[in-house]
Coordinates of C-alpha atoms and ligand atoms in Angstrom, one line a residue:
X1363 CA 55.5 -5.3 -40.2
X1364 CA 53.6 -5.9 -36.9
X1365 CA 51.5 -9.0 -35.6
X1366 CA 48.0 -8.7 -34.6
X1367 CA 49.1 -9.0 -31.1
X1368 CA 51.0 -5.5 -31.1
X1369 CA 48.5 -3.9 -32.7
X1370 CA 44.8 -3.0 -32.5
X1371 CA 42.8 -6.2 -33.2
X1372 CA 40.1 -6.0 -35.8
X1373 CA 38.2 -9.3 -34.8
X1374 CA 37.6 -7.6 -31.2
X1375 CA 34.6 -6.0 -29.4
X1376 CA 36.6 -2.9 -28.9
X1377 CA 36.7 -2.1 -33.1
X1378 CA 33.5 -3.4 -33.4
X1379 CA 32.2 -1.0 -31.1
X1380 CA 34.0 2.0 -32.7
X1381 CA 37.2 0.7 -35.5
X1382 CA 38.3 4.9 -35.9
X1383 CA 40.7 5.0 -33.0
X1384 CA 42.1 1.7 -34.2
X1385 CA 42.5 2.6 -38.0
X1386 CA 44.1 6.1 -36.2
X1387 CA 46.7 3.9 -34.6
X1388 CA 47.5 1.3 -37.3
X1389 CA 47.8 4.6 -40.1
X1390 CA 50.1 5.8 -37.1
X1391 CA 52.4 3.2 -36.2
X1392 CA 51.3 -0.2 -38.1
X1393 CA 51.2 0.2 -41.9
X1394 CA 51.2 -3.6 -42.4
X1395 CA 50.1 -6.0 -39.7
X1396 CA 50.1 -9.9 -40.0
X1397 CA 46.5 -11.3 -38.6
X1398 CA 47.1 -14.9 -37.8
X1399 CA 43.3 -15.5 -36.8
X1400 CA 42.4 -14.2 -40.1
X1401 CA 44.8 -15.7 -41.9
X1402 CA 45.5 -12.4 -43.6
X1403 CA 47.3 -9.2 -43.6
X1404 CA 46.1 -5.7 -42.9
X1405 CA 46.9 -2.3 -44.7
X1406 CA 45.5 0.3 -43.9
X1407 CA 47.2 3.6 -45.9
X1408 CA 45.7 5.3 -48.8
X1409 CA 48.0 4.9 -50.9
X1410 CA 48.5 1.2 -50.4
X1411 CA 45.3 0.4 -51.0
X1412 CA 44.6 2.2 -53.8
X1413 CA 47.6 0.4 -55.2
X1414 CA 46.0 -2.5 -54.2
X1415 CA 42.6 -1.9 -55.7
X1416 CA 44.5 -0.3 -59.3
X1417 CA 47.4 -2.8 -59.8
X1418 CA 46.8 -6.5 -61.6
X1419 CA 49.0 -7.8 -59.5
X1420 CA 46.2 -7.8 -57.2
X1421 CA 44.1 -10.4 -58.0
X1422 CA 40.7 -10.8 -56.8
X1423 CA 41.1 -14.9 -56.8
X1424 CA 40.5 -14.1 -52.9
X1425 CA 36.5 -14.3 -54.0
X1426 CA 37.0 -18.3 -54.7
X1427 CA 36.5 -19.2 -51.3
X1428 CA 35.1 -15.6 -49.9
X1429 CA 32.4 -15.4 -52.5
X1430 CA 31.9 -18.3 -55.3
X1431 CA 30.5 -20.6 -52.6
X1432 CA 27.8 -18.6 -52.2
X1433 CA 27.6 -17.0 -55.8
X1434 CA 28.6 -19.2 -57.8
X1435 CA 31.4 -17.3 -60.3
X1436 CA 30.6 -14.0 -60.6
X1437 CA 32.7 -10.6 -62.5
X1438 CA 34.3 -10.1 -59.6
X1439 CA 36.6 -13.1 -59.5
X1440 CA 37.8 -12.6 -63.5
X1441 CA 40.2 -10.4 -64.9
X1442 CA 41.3 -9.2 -68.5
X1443 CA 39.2 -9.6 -71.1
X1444 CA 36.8 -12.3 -69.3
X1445 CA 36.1 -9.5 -67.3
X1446 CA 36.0 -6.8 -69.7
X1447 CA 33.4 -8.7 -72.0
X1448 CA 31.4 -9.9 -68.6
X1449 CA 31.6 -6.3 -67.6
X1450 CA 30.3 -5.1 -70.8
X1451 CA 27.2 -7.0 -70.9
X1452 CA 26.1 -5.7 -67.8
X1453 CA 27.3 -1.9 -67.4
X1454 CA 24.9 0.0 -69.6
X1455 CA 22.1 -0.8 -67.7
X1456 CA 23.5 1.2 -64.4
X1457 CA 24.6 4.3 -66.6
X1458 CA 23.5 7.0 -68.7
X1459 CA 20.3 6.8 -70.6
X1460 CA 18.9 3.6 -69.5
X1461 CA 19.3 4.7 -65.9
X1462 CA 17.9 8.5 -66.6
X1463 CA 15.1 6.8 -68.6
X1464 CA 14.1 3.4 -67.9
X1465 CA 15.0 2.9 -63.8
X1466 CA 14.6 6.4 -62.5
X1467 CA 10.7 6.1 -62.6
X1468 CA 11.4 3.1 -60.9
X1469 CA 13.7 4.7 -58.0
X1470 CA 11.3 7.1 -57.4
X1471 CA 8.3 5.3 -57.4
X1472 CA 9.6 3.3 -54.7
X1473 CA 10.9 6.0 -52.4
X1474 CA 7.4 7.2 -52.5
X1475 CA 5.9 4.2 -51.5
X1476 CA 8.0 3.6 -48.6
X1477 CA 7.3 7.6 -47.7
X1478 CA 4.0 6.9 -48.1
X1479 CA 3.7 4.3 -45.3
X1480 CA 5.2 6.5 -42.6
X1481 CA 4.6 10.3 -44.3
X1482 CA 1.3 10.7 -41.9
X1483 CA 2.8 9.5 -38.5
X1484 CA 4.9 12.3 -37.7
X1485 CA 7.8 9.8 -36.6
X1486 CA 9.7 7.2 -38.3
X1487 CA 12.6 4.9 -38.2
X1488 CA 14.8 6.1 -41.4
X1489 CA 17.0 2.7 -40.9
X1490 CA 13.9 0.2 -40.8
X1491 CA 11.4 2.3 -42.6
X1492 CA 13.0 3.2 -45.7
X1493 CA 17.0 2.4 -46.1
X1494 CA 16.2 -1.2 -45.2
X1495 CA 13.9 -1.7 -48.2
X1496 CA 14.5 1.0 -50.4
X1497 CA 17.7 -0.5 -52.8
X1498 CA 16.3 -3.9 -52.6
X1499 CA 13.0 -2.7 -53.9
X1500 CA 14.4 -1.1 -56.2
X1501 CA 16.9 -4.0 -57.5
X1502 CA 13.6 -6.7 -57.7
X1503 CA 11.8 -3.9 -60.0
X1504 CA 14.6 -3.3 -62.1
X1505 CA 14.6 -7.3 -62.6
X1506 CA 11.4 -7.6 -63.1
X1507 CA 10.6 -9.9 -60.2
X1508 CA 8.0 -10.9 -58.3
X1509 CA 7.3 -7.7 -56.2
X1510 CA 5.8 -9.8 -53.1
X1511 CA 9.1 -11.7 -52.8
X1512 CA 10.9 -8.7 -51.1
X1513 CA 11.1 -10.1 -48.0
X1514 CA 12.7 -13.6 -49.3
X1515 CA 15.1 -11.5 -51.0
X1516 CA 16.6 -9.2 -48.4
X1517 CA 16.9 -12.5 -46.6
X1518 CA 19.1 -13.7 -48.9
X1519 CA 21.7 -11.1 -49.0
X1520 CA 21.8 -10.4 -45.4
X1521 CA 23.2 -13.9 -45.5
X1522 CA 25.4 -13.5 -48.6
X1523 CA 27.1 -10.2 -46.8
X1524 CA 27.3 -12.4 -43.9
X1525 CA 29.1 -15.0 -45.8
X1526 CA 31.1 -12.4 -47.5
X1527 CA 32.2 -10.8 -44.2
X1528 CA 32.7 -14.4 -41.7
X1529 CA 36.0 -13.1 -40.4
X1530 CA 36.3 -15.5 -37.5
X1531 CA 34.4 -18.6 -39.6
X1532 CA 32.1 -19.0 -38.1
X1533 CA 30.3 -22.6 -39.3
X1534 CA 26.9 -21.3 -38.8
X1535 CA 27.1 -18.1 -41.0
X1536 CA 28.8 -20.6 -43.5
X1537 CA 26.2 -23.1 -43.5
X1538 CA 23.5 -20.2 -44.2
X1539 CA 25.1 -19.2 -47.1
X1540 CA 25.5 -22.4 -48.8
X1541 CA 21.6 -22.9 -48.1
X1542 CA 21.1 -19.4 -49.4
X1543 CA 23.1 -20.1 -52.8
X1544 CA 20.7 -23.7 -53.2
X1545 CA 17.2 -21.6 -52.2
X1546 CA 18.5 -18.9 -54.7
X1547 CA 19.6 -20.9 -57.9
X1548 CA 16.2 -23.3 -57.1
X1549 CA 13.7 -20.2 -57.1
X1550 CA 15.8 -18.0 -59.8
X1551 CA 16.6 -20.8 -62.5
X1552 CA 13.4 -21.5 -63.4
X1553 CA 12.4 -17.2 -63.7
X1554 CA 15.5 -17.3 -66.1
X1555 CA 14.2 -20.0 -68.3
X1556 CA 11.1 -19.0 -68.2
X1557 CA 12.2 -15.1 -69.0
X1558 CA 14.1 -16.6 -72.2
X1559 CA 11.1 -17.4 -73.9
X1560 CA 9.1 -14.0 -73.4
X1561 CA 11.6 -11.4 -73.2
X1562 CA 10.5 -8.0 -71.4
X1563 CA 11.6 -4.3 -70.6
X1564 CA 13.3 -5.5 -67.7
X1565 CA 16.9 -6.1 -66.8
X1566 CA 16.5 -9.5 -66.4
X1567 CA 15.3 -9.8 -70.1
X1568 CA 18.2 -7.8 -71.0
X1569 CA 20.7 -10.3 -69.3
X1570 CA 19.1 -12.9 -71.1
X1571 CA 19.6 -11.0 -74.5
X1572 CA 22.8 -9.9 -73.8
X1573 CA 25.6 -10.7 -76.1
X1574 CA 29.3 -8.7 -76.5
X1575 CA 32.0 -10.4 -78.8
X1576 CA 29.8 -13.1 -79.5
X1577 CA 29.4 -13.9 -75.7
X1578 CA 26.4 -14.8 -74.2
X1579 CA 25.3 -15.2 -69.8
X1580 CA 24.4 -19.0 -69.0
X1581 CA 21.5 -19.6 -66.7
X1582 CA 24.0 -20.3 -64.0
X1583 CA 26.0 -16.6 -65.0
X1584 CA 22.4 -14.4 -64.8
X1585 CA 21.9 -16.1 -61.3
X1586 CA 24.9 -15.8 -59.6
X1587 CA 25.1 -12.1 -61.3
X1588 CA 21.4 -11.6 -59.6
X1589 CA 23.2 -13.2 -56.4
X1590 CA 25.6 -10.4 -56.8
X1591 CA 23.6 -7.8 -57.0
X1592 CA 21.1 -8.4 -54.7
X1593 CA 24.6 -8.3 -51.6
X1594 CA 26.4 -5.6 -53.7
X1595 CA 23.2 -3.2 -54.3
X1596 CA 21.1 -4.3 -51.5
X1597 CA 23.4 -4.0 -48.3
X1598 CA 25.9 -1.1 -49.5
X1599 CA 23.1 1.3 -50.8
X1600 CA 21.1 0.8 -47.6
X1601 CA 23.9 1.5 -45.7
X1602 CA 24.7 4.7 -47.4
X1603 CA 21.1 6.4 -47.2
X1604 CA 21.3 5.6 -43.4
X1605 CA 24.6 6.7 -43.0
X1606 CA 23.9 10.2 -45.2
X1607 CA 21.1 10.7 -42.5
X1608 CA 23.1 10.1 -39.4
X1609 CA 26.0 12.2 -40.3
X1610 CA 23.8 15.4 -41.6
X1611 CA 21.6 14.7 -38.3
X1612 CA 24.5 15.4 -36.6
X1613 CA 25.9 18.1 -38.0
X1614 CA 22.6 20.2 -38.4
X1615 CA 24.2 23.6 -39.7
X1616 CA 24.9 21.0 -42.9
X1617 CA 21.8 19.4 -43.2
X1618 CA 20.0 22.9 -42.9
X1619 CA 22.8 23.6 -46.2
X1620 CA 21.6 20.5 -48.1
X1621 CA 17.8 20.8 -47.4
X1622 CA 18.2 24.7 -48.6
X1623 CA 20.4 23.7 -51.9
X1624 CA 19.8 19.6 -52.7
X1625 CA 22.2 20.5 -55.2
X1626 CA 24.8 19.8 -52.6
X1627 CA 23.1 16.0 -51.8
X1628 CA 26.1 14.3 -53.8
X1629 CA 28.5 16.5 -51.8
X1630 CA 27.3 15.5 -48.7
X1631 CA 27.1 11.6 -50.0
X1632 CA 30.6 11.7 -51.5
X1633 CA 31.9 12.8 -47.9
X1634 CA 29.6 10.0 -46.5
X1635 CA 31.1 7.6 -48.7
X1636 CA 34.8 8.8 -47.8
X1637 CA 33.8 9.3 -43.8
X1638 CA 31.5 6.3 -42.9
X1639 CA 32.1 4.0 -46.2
X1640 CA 29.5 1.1 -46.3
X1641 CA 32.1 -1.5 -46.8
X1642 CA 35.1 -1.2 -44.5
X1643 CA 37.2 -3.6 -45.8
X1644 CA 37.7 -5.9 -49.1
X1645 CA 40.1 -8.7 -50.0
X1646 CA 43.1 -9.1 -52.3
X1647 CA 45.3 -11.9 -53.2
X1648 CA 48.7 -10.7 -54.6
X1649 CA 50.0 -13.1 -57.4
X1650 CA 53.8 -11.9 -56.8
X1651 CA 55.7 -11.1 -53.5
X1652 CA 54.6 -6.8 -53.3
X1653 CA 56.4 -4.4 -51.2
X1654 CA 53.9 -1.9 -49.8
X1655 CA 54.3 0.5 -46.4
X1656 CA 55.9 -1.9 -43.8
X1657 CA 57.0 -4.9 -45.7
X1658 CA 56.8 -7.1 -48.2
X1659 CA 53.4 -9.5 -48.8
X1660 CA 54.1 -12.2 -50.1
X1661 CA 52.6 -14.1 -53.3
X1662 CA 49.4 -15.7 -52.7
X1663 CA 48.2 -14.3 -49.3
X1664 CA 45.0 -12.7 -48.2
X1665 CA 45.5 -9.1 -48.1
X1666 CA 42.7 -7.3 -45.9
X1667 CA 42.7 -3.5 -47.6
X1668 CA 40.9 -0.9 -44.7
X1669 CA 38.7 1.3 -47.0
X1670 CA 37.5 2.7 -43.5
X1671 CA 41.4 3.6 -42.6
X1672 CA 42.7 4.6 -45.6
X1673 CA 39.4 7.1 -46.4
X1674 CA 41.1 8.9 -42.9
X1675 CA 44.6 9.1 -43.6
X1676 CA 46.2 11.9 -42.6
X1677 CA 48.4 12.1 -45.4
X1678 CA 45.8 12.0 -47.9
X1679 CA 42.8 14.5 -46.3
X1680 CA 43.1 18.0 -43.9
X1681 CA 41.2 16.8 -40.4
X1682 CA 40.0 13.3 -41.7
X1683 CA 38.3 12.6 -38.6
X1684 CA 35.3 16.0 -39.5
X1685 CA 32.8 15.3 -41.1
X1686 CA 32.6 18.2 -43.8
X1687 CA 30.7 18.1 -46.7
X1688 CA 32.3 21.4 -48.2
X1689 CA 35.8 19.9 -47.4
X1690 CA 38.1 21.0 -50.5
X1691 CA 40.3 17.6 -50.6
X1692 CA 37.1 15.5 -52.3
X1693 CA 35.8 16.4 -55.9
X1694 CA 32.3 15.9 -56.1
X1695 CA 32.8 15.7 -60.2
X1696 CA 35.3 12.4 -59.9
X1697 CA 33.4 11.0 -56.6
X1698 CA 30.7 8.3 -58.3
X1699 CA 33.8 7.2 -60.9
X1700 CA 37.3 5.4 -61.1
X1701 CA 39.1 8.4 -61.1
X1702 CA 37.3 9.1 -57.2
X1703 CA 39.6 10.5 -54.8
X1704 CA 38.1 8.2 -52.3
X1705 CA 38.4 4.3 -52.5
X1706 CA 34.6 3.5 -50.9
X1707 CA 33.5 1.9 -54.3
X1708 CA 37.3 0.3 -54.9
X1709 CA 38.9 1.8 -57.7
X1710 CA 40.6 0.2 -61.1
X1711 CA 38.9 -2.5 -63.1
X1712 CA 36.7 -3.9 -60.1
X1713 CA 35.3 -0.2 -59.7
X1714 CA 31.3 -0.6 -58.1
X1715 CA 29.6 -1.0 -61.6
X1716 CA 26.4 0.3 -59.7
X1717 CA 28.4 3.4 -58.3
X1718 CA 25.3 6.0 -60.5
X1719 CA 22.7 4.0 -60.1
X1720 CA 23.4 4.4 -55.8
X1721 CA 24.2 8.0 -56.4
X1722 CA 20.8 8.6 -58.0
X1723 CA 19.1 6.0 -55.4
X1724 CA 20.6 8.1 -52.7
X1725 CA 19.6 11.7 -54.7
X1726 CA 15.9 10.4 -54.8
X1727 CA 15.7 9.4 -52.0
X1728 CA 17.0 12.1 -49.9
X1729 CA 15.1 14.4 -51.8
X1730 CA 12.0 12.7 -51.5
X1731 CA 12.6 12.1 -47.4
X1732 CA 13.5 16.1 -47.3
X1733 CA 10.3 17.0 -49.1
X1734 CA 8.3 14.9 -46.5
X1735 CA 9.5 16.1 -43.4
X1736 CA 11.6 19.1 -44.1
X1737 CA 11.9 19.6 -39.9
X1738 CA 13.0 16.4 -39.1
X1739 CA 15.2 15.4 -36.6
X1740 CA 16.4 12.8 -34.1
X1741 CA 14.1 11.2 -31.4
X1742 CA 14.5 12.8 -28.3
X1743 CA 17.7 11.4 -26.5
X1744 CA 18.4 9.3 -29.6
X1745 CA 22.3 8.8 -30.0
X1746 CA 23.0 7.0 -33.5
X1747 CA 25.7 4.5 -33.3
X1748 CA 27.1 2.2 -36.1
X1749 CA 26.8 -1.4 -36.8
X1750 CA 29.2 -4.2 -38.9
X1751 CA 32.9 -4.3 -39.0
X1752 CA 33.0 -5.8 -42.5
X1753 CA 30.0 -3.6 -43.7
X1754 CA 28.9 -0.3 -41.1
X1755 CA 25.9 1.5 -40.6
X1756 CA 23.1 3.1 -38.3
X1757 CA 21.2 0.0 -36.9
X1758 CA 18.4 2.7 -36.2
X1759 CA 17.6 5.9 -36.8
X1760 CA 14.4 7.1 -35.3
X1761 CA 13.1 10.7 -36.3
X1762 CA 10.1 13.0 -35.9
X1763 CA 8.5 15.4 -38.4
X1764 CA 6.0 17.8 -38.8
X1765 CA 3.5 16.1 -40.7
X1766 CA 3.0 17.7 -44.1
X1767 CA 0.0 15.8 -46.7
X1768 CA 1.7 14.7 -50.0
X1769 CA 1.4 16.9 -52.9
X1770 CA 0.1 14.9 -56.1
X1771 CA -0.2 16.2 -59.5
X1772 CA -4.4 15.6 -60.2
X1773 CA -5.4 13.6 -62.9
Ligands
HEM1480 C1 26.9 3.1 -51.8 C2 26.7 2.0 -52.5 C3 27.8 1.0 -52.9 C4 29.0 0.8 -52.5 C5 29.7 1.5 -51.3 C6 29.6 -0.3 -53.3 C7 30.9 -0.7 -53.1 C8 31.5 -1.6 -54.0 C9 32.9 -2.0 -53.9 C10 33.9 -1.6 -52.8 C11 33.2 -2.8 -55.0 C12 34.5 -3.4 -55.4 C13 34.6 -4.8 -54.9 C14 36.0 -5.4 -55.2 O1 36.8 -4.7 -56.0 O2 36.4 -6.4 -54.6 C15 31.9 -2.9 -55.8 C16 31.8 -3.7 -56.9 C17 30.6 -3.9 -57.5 N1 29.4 -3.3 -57.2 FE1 29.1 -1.9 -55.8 N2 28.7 -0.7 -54.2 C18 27.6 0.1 -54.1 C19 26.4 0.0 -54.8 C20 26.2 -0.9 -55.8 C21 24.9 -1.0 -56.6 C22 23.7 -0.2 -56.3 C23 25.1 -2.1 -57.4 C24 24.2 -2.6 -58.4 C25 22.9 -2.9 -58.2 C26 26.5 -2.5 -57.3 C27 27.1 -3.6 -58.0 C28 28.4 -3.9 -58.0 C29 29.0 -4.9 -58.9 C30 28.3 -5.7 -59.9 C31 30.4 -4.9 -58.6 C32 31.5 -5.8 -59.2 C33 32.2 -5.0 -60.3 C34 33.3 -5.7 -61.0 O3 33.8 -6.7 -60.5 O4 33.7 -5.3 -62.1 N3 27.1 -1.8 -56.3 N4 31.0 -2.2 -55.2

């Protein structure tokens, strides 16, 4: 095991500025570092942290001072069959039929609109135009919520993910997300009540019906489950549209591929996923002393897991460093479920419950931006660079474009 001291620090400017040389290094030579800032220990190998994600003895009780503050309790802090029957409640909604039928309208209805405010202008900004809004749109729709309120909302998990992500502790990040979770239970507790007593086609209504094994959601579970999935759908789908951009952008022979074929858009967002993840890192506390690469963690520590590293180790992909959306080492087929050969969306009972609805958020809505400027490429001198240690992305991504008129169907 090393200290923090020996090896590249993940709380400096350095990593924040650019954390692939440092996750080269610690794969390398530091398996298993101690962070005494953080409080925590670091792995960084695939194969430890896909242990770490699949085994119980990995708990996620890490979430009751990372997350529950903010939250309140949410799925992610249970296990067994608390979770199981939580999980139940909520999962249909983000698969199969009622995604295919009831929210794709809704997805693509609001990748038009955003188009539509930027279609005519021959430039836009694909980061502050569209990725920024679209997945938060699209969450308040599927909830049924007040459409003018998107604003308020992406507020509100900007500060959660901040919360969620406070490495040093910083007291002013904490204090915003305590007044988020009071502006959010104030504003959402009444919708809930109110929703109880005329039940809709939304998902809210359906949260408020729910019931598995005779197990109903509180007022106090449906809001801190809208908490979660404003920071878990908002922030990681944006991400991931902007990232899908920047890395095809740069790599044009690839984006020429995918704008020829969009059959090969989950490719290419299956190796965005596994090359510039939205969420570096995620927490684990183990309940018994594990051995992993380069020591032992003990019981009841903080274990830091790198998504970002181990999606790059060596050992697990041929040249992890390319970006390659035909790369052989990936299956597209396993890539948006548990049995994923890349640990972006975690892997084992915690696996992203929304992991199809952002695969069909991100097929939409590359498809749509494709179809509305199928020239389109970087601002002249533009160099993208990414943003976030705990969460990364394109902080802008400015483009130009032929402008073509929409096509509409007439009535
Ligand atoms: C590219 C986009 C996304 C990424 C990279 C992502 C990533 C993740 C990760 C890493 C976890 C596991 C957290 C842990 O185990 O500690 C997770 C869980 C979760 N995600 Fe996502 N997510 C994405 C999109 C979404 C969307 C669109 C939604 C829903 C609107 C969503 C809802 C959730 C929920 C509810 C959980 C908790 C599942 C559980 O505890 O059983 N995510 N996600």
């Amino acid at each position: 095991m090393t200290t923090a001291r020996e090896a590249p620090d993940i709380l400096s400017p350095d990593f924040a500025a650019n954390p692939y040389p440092a996750y080269r290094i610690m794969l390398e030579d530091h398996p298993l570092i101690w962070h005494e800032p953080m409080n925590s220990y670091i792995i960084s190998r695939y194969s430890d942290v896909a242990r770490a994600f699949k085994e119980p003895v990995f708990t996620t009780d890490n979430y009751d001072w990372q997350l529950e503050p903010v939250h309140g309790k949410t799925i992610l802090q249970l296990s067994g069959r608390d979770h199981a029957v939580r999980r139940a409640l909520i999962a249909p909604a983000f698969r199969g039929q009622e995604l295919q039928h009831r929210f794709l309208p809704v997805i693509e209805r609001n990748a038009a609109e955003l188009i539509d405010g930027f279609r005519e202008r021959g430039t836009a900004d694909l980061v502050t135009d569209f990725a920024r809004h679209f997945p938060i749109n699209v969450i308040v729709d599927m909830l049924g919520l007040d459409r003018t309120e998107h604003a308020r909302f992406q507020r509100w998990y900007t500060s959660i993910i901040a919360f969620l992500g406070n490495l040093s502790q910083d007291p002013d990040i904490t204090a915003d997300g305590l007044r988020t979770r009071a502006e959010l239970a104030e504003y959402m507790i009444p919708v809930i009540q109110r929703r109880r007593g005329d039940l809709g086609d939304d998902l809210l209504s359906q949260l408020c019906a729910a019931e598995v094994d005779g197990v109903r959601m509180s007022d106090e579970d449906i809001k801190a489950f809208v908490s979660l999935l404003l920071a878990a759908g908002g922030e990681t789908t944006d991400k991931a549209i902007a990232s899908i951009f920047k890395n095809l952008l740069e790599h044009p022979e690839q984006l020429r591929a995918v704008r020829e074929n969009r059959a090969l858009i989950p490719k290419a967002f299956a190796e965005t996923l596994r090359y510039s993840p939205p969420v570096h890192m995620i927490m684990r506390q183990p309940a018994e002393d594990v051995e992993l690469s380069g020591g032992v963690v003990p019981a009841g520590s903080t274990l830091t897991c790198l998504i970002g590293a181990a999606n790059r180790d060596p050992r697990r992909y041929a040249h992890p460093d390319a970006f390659d959306i035909f790369r052989d080492d990936l299956p597209t087929e396993t890539a948006f479920s548990a049995a994923a050969q890349h640990v972006s969306f975690a892997l084992g009972r915690h696996f992203c419950v929304g992991a199809l609805l952002a695969k069909t958020e991100v097929e939409v809505g590359v498809n749509q931006l494709l179809d509305a400027m199928p020239d389109l490429e970087l601002l002249d001198g533009f160099t993208p660079s990414e943003q976030g240690v705990f969460t990364r992305g394109p902080a802008s991504l400015p483009v130009r474009f032929s402008v073509r008129r929409a096509e509409r169907t007439p009535v």
